[in-house]
GROMACS .gro file of N, CA, C and O in nm:
model
  324
    1MET      N    1  -2.787  -0.842  -0.319
    1MET     CA    2  -2.665  -0.847  -0.236
    1MET      C    3  -2.672  -0.741  -0.125
    1MET      O    4  -2.706  -0.633  -0.152
    2HIS      N    5  -2.651  -0.796  -0.008
    2HIS     CA    6  -2.661  -0.706   0.111
    2HIS      C    7  -2.520  -0.652   0.148
    2HIS      O    8  -2.423  -0.725   0.117
    3GLY      N    9  -2.511  -0.530   0.190
    3GLY     CA   10  -2.385  -0.480   0.227
    3GLY      C   11  -2.403  -0.362   0.320
    3GLY      O   12  -2.508  -0.335   0.376
    4MET      N   13  -2.291  -0.300   0.345
    4MET     CA   14  -2.285  -0.195   0.438
    4MET      C   15  -2.293  -0.057   0.359
    4MET      O   16  -2.223  -0.040   0.260
    5ARG      N   17  -2.369   0.036   0.409
    5ARG     CA   18  -2.378   0.167   0.347
    5ARG      C   19  -2.270   0.255   0.403
    5ARG      O   20  -2.232   0.247   0.517
    6THR      N   21  -2.219   0.345   0.322
    6THR     CA   22  -2.118   0.444   0.366
    6THR      C   23  -2.138   0.571   0.290
    6THR      O   24  -2.200   0.569   0.186
    7SER      N   25  -2.076   0.671   0.336
    7SER     CA   26  -2.077   0.802   0.268
    7SER      C   27  -1.924   0.841   0.236
    7SER      O   28  -1.843   0.827   0.332
    8ILE      N   29  -1.901   0.890   0.112
    8ILE     CA   30  -1.759   0.933   0.079
    8ILE      C   31  -1.777   1.066   0.013
    8ILE      O   32  -1.864   1.076  -0.080
    9ASP      N   33  -1.698   1.162   0.053
    9ASP     CA   34  -1.700   1.287  -0.018
    9ASP      C   35  -1.591   1.285  -0.126
    9ASP      O   36  -1.471   1.274  -0.092
   10PHE      N   37  -1.634   1.307  -0.251
   10PHE     CA   38  -1.536   1.305  -0.360
   10PHE      C   39  -1.523   1.450  -0.406
   10PHE      O   40  -1.619   1.528  -0.410
   11PRO      N   41  -1.399   1.485  -0.446
   11PRO     CA   42  -1.380   1.625  -0.505
   11PRO      C   43  -1.472   1.627  -0.637
   11PRO      O   44  -1.486   1.529  -0.710
   12ASP      N   45  -1.523   1.745  -0.663
   12ASP     CA   46  -1.610   1.764  -0.775
   12ASP      C   47  -1.549   1.710  -0.906
   12ASP      O   48  -1.623   1.648  -0.981
   13PRO      N   49  -1.425   1.747  -0.943
   13PRO     CA   50  -1.377   1.699  -1.070
   13PRO      C   51  -1.373   1.546  -1.074
   13PRO      O   52  -1.397   1.486  -1.179
   14LEU      N   53  -1.341   1.486  -0.969
   14LEU     CA   54  -1.331   1.330  -0.964
   14LEU      C   55  -1.476   1.278  -0.982
   14LEU      O   56  -1.501   1.180  -1.056
   15MET      N   57  -1.574   1.337  -0.913
   15MET     CA   58  -1.715   1.291  -0.925
   15MET      C   59  -1.763   1.305  -1.071
   15MET      O   60  -1.830   1.221  -1.119
   16HIS      N   61  -1.732   1.420  -1.124
   16HIS     CA   62  -1.773   1.437  -1.268
   16HIS      C   63  -1.714   1.335  -1.361
   16HIS      O   64  -1.774   1.274  -1.446
   17ALA      N   65  -1.584   1.301  -1.343
   17ALA     CA   66  -1.511   1.203  -1.427
   17ALA      C   67  -1.572   1.055  -1.399
   17ALA      O   68  -1.592   0.989  -1.497
   18LEU      N   69  -1.604   1.031  -1.276
   18LEU     CA   70  -1.666   0.904  -1.255
   18LEU      C   71  -1.808   0.886  -1.307
   18LEU      O   72  -1.838   0.786  -1.373
   19LYS      N   73  -1.884   0.997  -1.306
   19LYS     CA   74  -2.024   0.993  -1.360
   19LYS      C   75  -2.002   0.982  -1.512
   19LYS      O   76  -2.082   0.902  -1.581
   20ALA      N   77  -1.906   1.049  -1.574
   20ALA     CA   78  -1.886   1.046  -1.720
   20ALA      C   79  -1.854   0.908  -1.757
   20ALA      O   80  -1.903   0.851  -1.863
   21GLN      N   81  -1.762   0.837  -1.683
   21GLN     CA   82  -1.716   0.705  -1.712
   21GLN      C   83  -1.829   0.604  -1.700
   21GLN      O   84  -1.845   0.510  -1.780
   22ALA      N   85  -1.909   0.625  -1.600
   22ALA     CA   86  -2.025   0.530  -1.575
   22ALA      C   87  -2.127   0.541  -1.696
   22ALA      O   88  -2.176   0.445  -1.750
   23LEU      N   89  -2.152   0.665  -1.738
   23LEU     CA   90  -2.244   0.691  -1.852
   23LEU      C   91  -2.185   0.627  -1.980
   23LEU      O   92  -2.259   0.565  -2.050
   24GLU      N   93  -2.057   0.652  -1.993
   24GLU     CA   94  -1.990   0.597  -2.122
   24GLU      C   95  -1.996   0.437  -2.119
   24GLU      O   96  -2.021   0.382  -2.219
   25LYS      N   97  -1.982   0.376  -2.000
   25LYS     CA   98  -1.984   0.231  -1.993
   25LYS      C   99  -2.130   0.179  -1.985
   25LYS      O  100  -2.153   0.058  -2.002
   26GLY      N  101  -2.218   0.269  -1.964
   26GLY     CA  102  -2.370   0.219  -1.957
   26GLY      C  103  -2.398   0.149  -1.825
   26GLY      O  104  -2.480   0.061  -1.822
   27VAL      N  105  -2.328   0.188  -1.722
   27VAL     CA  106  -2.346   0.133  -1.582
   27VAL      C  107  -2.387   0.227  -1.485
   27VAL      O  108  -2.356   0.352  -1.504
   28SER      N  109  -2.433   0.192  -1.367
   28SER     CA  110  -2.465   0.290  -1.265
   28SER      C  111  -2.328   0.333  -1.195
   28SER      O  112  -2.225   0.264  -1.209
   29LEU      N  113  -2.336   0.441  -1.129
   29LEU     CA  114  -2.217   0.494  -1.062
   29LEU      C  115  -2.177   0.388  -0.959
   29LEU      O  116  -2.056   0.365  -0.932
   30ARG      N  117  -2.277   0.330  -0.884
   30ARG     CA  118  -2.248   0.222  -0.792
   30ARG      C  119  -2.172   0.113  -0.845
   30ARG      O  120  -2.067   0.066  -0.786
   31ALA      N  121  -2.218   0.062  -0.959
   31ALA     CA  122  -2.154  -0.054  -1.027
   31ALA      C  123  -2.010  -0.015  -1.061
   31ALA      O  124  -1.919  -0.090  -1.053
   32LEU      N  125  -1.986   0.104  -1.118
   32LEU     CA  126  -1.855   0.145  -1.158
   32LEU      C  127  -1.765   0.150  -1.035
   32LEU      O  128  -1.653   0.100  -1.047
   33LEU      N  129  -1.809   0.209  -0.931
   33LEU     CA  130  -1.732   0.227  -0.808
   33LEU      C  131  -1.694   0.084  -0.754
   33LEU      O  132  -1.580   0.067  -0.709
   34LEU      N  133  -1.786  -0.004  -0.755
   34LEU     CA  134  -1.755  -0.139  -0.698
   34LEU      C  135  -1.651  -0.206  -0.786
   34LEU      O  136  -1.560  -0.268  -0.742
   35GLU      N  137  -1.671  -0.189  -0.922
   35GLU     CA  138  -1.569  -0.247  -1.018
   35GLU      C  139  -1.430  -0.191  -0.993
   35GLU      O  140  -1.336  -0.274  -0.987
   36LEU      N  141  -1.421  -0.056  -0.978
   36LEU     CA  142  -1.297   0.005  -0.965
   36LEU      C  143  -1.232  -0.036  -0.834
   36LEU      O  144  -1.101  -0.056  -0.824
   37ILE      N  145  -1.305  -0.041  -0.732
   37ILE     CA  146  -1.258  -0.077  -0.595
   37ILE      C  147  -1.207  -0.219  -0.594
   37ILE      O  148  -1.097  -0.258  -0.552
   38GLU      N  149  -1.285  -0.308  -0.646
   38GLU     CA  150  -1.248  -0.453  -0.650
   38GLU      C  151  -1.120  -0.472  -0.738
   38GLU      O  152  -1.031  -0.547  -0.710
   39LYS      N  153  -1.115  -0.406  -0.850
   39LYS     CA  154  -1.001  -0.410  -0.940
   39LYS      C  155  -0.878  -0.359  -0.865
   39LYS      O  156  -0.770  -0.419  -0.872
   40GLY      N  157  -0.890  -0.252  -0.792
   40GLY     CA  158  -0.781  -0.197  -0.716
   40GLY      C  159  -0.730  -0.293  -0.611
   40GLY      O  160  -0.608  -0.299  -0.581
   41LEU      N  161  -0.820  -0.359  -0.538
   41LEU     CA  162  -0.789  -0.447  -0.439
   41LEU      C  163  -0.718  -0.578  -0.488
   41LEU      O  164  -0.641  -0.633  -0.419
   42ARG      N  165  -0.742  -0.608  -0.613
   42ARG     CA  166  -0.678  -0.733  -0.671
   42ARG      C  167  -0.536  -0.703  -0.720
   42ARG      O  168  -0.458  -0.793  -0.740
   43GLN      N  169  -0.501  -0.573  -0.750
   43GLN     CA  170  -0.378  -0.532  -0.800
   43GLN      C  171  -0.273  -0.546  -0.694
   43GLN      O  172  -0.294  -0.522  -0.579
   44GLU      N  173  -0.151  -0.572  -0.742
   44GLU     CA  174  -0.034  -0.564  -0.652
   44GLU      C  175   0.003  -0.423  -0.616
   44GLU      O  176  -0.022  -0.331  -0.705
   45PRO      N  177   0.039  -0.393  -0.496
   45PRO     CA  178   0.068  -0.250  -0.462
   45PRO      C  179   0.174  -0.200  -0.554
   45PRO      O  180   0.269  -0.268  -0.581
   46SER      N  181   0.159  -0.077  -0.602
   46SER     CA  182   0.273  -0.022  -0.676
   46SER      C  183   0.361   0.056  -0.597
   46SER      O  184   0.335   0.101  -0.485
   47GLY      N  185   0.479   0.079  -0.649
   47GLY     CA  186   0.583   0.147  -0.571
   47GLY      C  187   0.642   0.069  -0.456
   47GLY      O  188   0.719   0.137  -0.377
   48VAL      N  189   0.613  -0.057  -0.444
   48VAL     CA  190   0.681  -0.135  -0.336
   48VAL      C  191   0.808  -0.186  -0.388
   48VAL      O  192   0.808  -0.251  -0.491
   49SER      N  193   0.917  -0.160  -0.330
   49SER     CA  194   1.041  -0.199  -0.382
   49SER      C  195   1.103  -0.296  -0.275
   49SER      O  196   1.046  -0.327  -0.168
   50ALA      N  197   1.211  -0.359  -0.316
   50ALA     CA  198   1.275  -0.458  -0.228
   50ALA      C  199   1.331  -0.386  -0.101
   50ALA      O  200   1.353  -0.268  -0.107
   51PRO      N  201   1.345  -0.459  -0.002
   51PRO     CA  202   1.405  -0.396   0.122
   51PRO      C  203   1.538  -0.334   0.095
   51PRO      O  204   1.613  -0.386   0.011
   52VAL      N  205   1.564  -0.229   0.157
   52VAL     CA  206   1.683  -0.150   0.135
   52VAL      C  207   1.792  -0.200   0.232
   52VAL      O  208   1.768  -0.220   0.351
   53GLN      N  209   1.910  -0.232   0.179
   53GLN     CA  210   2.021  -0.276   0.254
   53GLN      C  211   2.083  -0.148   0.328
   53GLN      O  212   2.105  -0.054   0.264
   54PRO      N  213   2.092  -0.156   0.458
   54PRO     CA  214   2.143  -0.038   0.521
   54PRO      C  215   2.295  -0.013   0.479
   54PRO      O  216   2.366  -0.115   0.441
   55PRO      N  217   2.335   0.109   0.478
   55PRO     CA  218   2.478   0.133   0.443
   55PRO      C  219   2.572   0.070   0.547
   55PRO      O  220   2.543   0.051   0.661
   56SER      N  221   2.687   0.022   0.492
   56SER     CA  222   2.785  -0.029   0.581
   56SER      C  223   2.848   0.074   0.668
   56SER      O  224   2.865   0.190   0.632
   57LEU      N  225   2.866   0.038   0.789
   57LEU     CA  226   2.937   0.127   0.885
   57LEU      C  227   3.087   0.123   0.865
   57LEU      O  228   3.147   0.020   0.872
   58MET      N  229   3.142   0.239   0.847
   58MET     CA  230   3.295   0.245   0.836
   58MET      C  231   3.344   0.261   0.979
   58MET      O  232   3.352   0.367   1.020
   59ALA      N  233   3.382   0.149   1.036
   59ALA     CA  234   3.446   0.159   1.169
   59ALA      C  235   3.565   0.061   1.169
   59ALA      O  236   3.563  -0.042   1.104
   60ASN      N  237   3.658   0.099   1.243
   60ASN     CA  238   3.781   0.013   1.258
   60ASN      C  239   3.799  -0.023   1.407
   60ASN      O  240   3.746   0.053   1.492
   61GLY      N  241   3.867  -0.124   1.443
   61GLY     CA  242   3.900  -0.151   1.578
   61GLY      C  243   3.819  -0.262   1.631
   61GLY      O  244   3.741  -0.330   1.559
   62PRO      N  245   3.831  -0.297   1.755
   62PRO     CA  246   3.773  -0.413   1.813
   62PRO      C  247   3.612  -0.417   1.815
   62PRO      O  248   3.558  -0.516   1.832
   63LEU      N  249   3.551  -0.300   1.799
   63LEU     CA  250   3.411  -0.293   1.810
   63LEU      C  251   3.339  -0.278   1.671
   63LEU      O  252   3.225  -0.276   1.657
   64ALA      N  253   3.430  -0.289   1.566
   64ALA     CA  254   3.372  -0.283   1.424
   64ALA      C  255   3.288  -0.394   1.393
   64ALA      O  256   3.327  -0.512   1.426
   65MET      N  257   3.165  -0.377   1.337
   65MET     CA  258   3.075  -0.488   1.309
   65MET      C  259   3.022  -0.459   1.178
   65MET      O  260   3.001  -0.343   1.130
   66SER      N  261   2.987  -0.568   1.098
   66SER     CA  262   2.922  -0.551   0.972
   66SER      C  263   2.781  -0.533   0.989
   66SER      O  264   2.720  -0.554   1.096
   67ALA      N  265   2.704  -0.504   0.880
   67ALA     CA  266   2.557  -0.488   0.887
   67ALA      C  267   2.497  -0.614   0.935
   67ALA      O  268   2.389  -0.608   1.011
   68ASP      N  269   2.536  -0.727   0.890
   68ASP     CA  270   2.479  -0.858   0.937
   68ASP      C  271   2.496  -0.880   1.094
   68ASP      O  272   2.407  -0.933   1.156
   69GLU      N  273   2.607  -0.823   1.141
   69GLU     CA  274   2.628  -0.842   1.286
   69GLU      C  275   2.544  -0.741   1.361
   69GLU      O  276   2.541  -0.755   1.490
   70LEU      N  277   2.491  -0.648   1.300
   70LEU     CA  278   2.406  -0.540   1.364
   70LEU      C  279   2.252  -0.578   1.366
   70LEU      O  280   2.174  -0.496   1.408
   71SER      N  281   2.220  -0.693   1.312
   71SER     CA  282   2.083  -0.734   1.317
   71SER      C  283   2.030  -0.754   1.461
   71SER      O  284   2.118  -0.783   1.544
   72ASN      N  285   1.901  -0.746   1.490
   72ASN     CA  286   1.859  -0.776   1.623
   72ASN      C  287   1.889  -0.908   1.673
   72ASN      O  288   1.939  -0.910   1.790
   73ALA      N  289   1.884  -1.003   1.591
   73ALA     CA  290   1.912  -1.139   1.635
   73ALA      C  291   2.061  -1.155   1.674
   73ALA      O  292   2.102  -1.214   1.774
   74ALA      N  293   2.151  -1.091   1.590
   74ALA     CA  294   2.291  -1.104   1.620
   74ALA      C  295   2.334  -1.023   1.740
   74ALA      O  296   2.411  -1.067   1.827
   75LEU      N  297   2.263  -0.913   1.761
   75LEU     CA  298   2.288  -0.829   1.889
   75LEU      C  299   2.246  -0.893   2.012
   75LEU      O  300   2.314  -0.898   2.108
   76PHE      N  301   2.123  -0.956   1.999
   76PHE     CA  302   2.072  -1.034   2.118
   76PHE      C  303   2.163  -1.150   2.148
   76PHE      O  304   2.189  -1.185   2.264
   77ALA      N  305   2.215  -1.215   2.047
   77ALA     CA  306   2.309  -1.329   2.074
   77ALA      C  307   2.431  -1.286   2.135
   77ALA      O  308   2.485  -1.352   2.226
   78ARG      N  309   2.485  -1.172   2.100
   78ARG     CA  310   2.602  -1.110   2.166
   78ARG      C  311   2.579  -1.082   2.313
   78ARG      O  312   2.655  -1.107   2.397
   79LEU      N  313   2.460  -1.025   2.336
   79LEU     CA  314   2.420  -0.992   2.472
   79LEU      C  315   2.403  -1.114   2.558
   79LEU      O  316   2.443  -1.114   2.681
   80ASP      N  317   2.340  -1.222   2.506
   80ASP     CA  318   2.316  -1.348   2.577
   80ASP      C  319   2.449  -1.430   2.593
   80ASP      O  320   2.454  -1.508   2.682
   81GLY      N  321   2.545  -1.410   2.500
   81GLY     CA  322   2.659  -1.499   2.498
   81GLY      C  323   2.766  -1.443   2.578
   81GLY      O  324   2.835  -1.444   2.669
   0.00000   0.00000   0.00000
């Protein structure tokens, strides 16, 4: 398999842990790193939450608008209309 070479500086404790895990699994450090990177790329991103609904604006009077009316599309429609 052909690929691109690169250099990465790992903190010493991480490198020691990686080498120990590779030795424990009986694989090369390269094989372990490829496995971990590919596994990480296949996983769904963690910590991703649903979009946050902006707080409603407490306004009264003729210019009061709801959050839906403050979307870009709604604002452009008001400007064009």
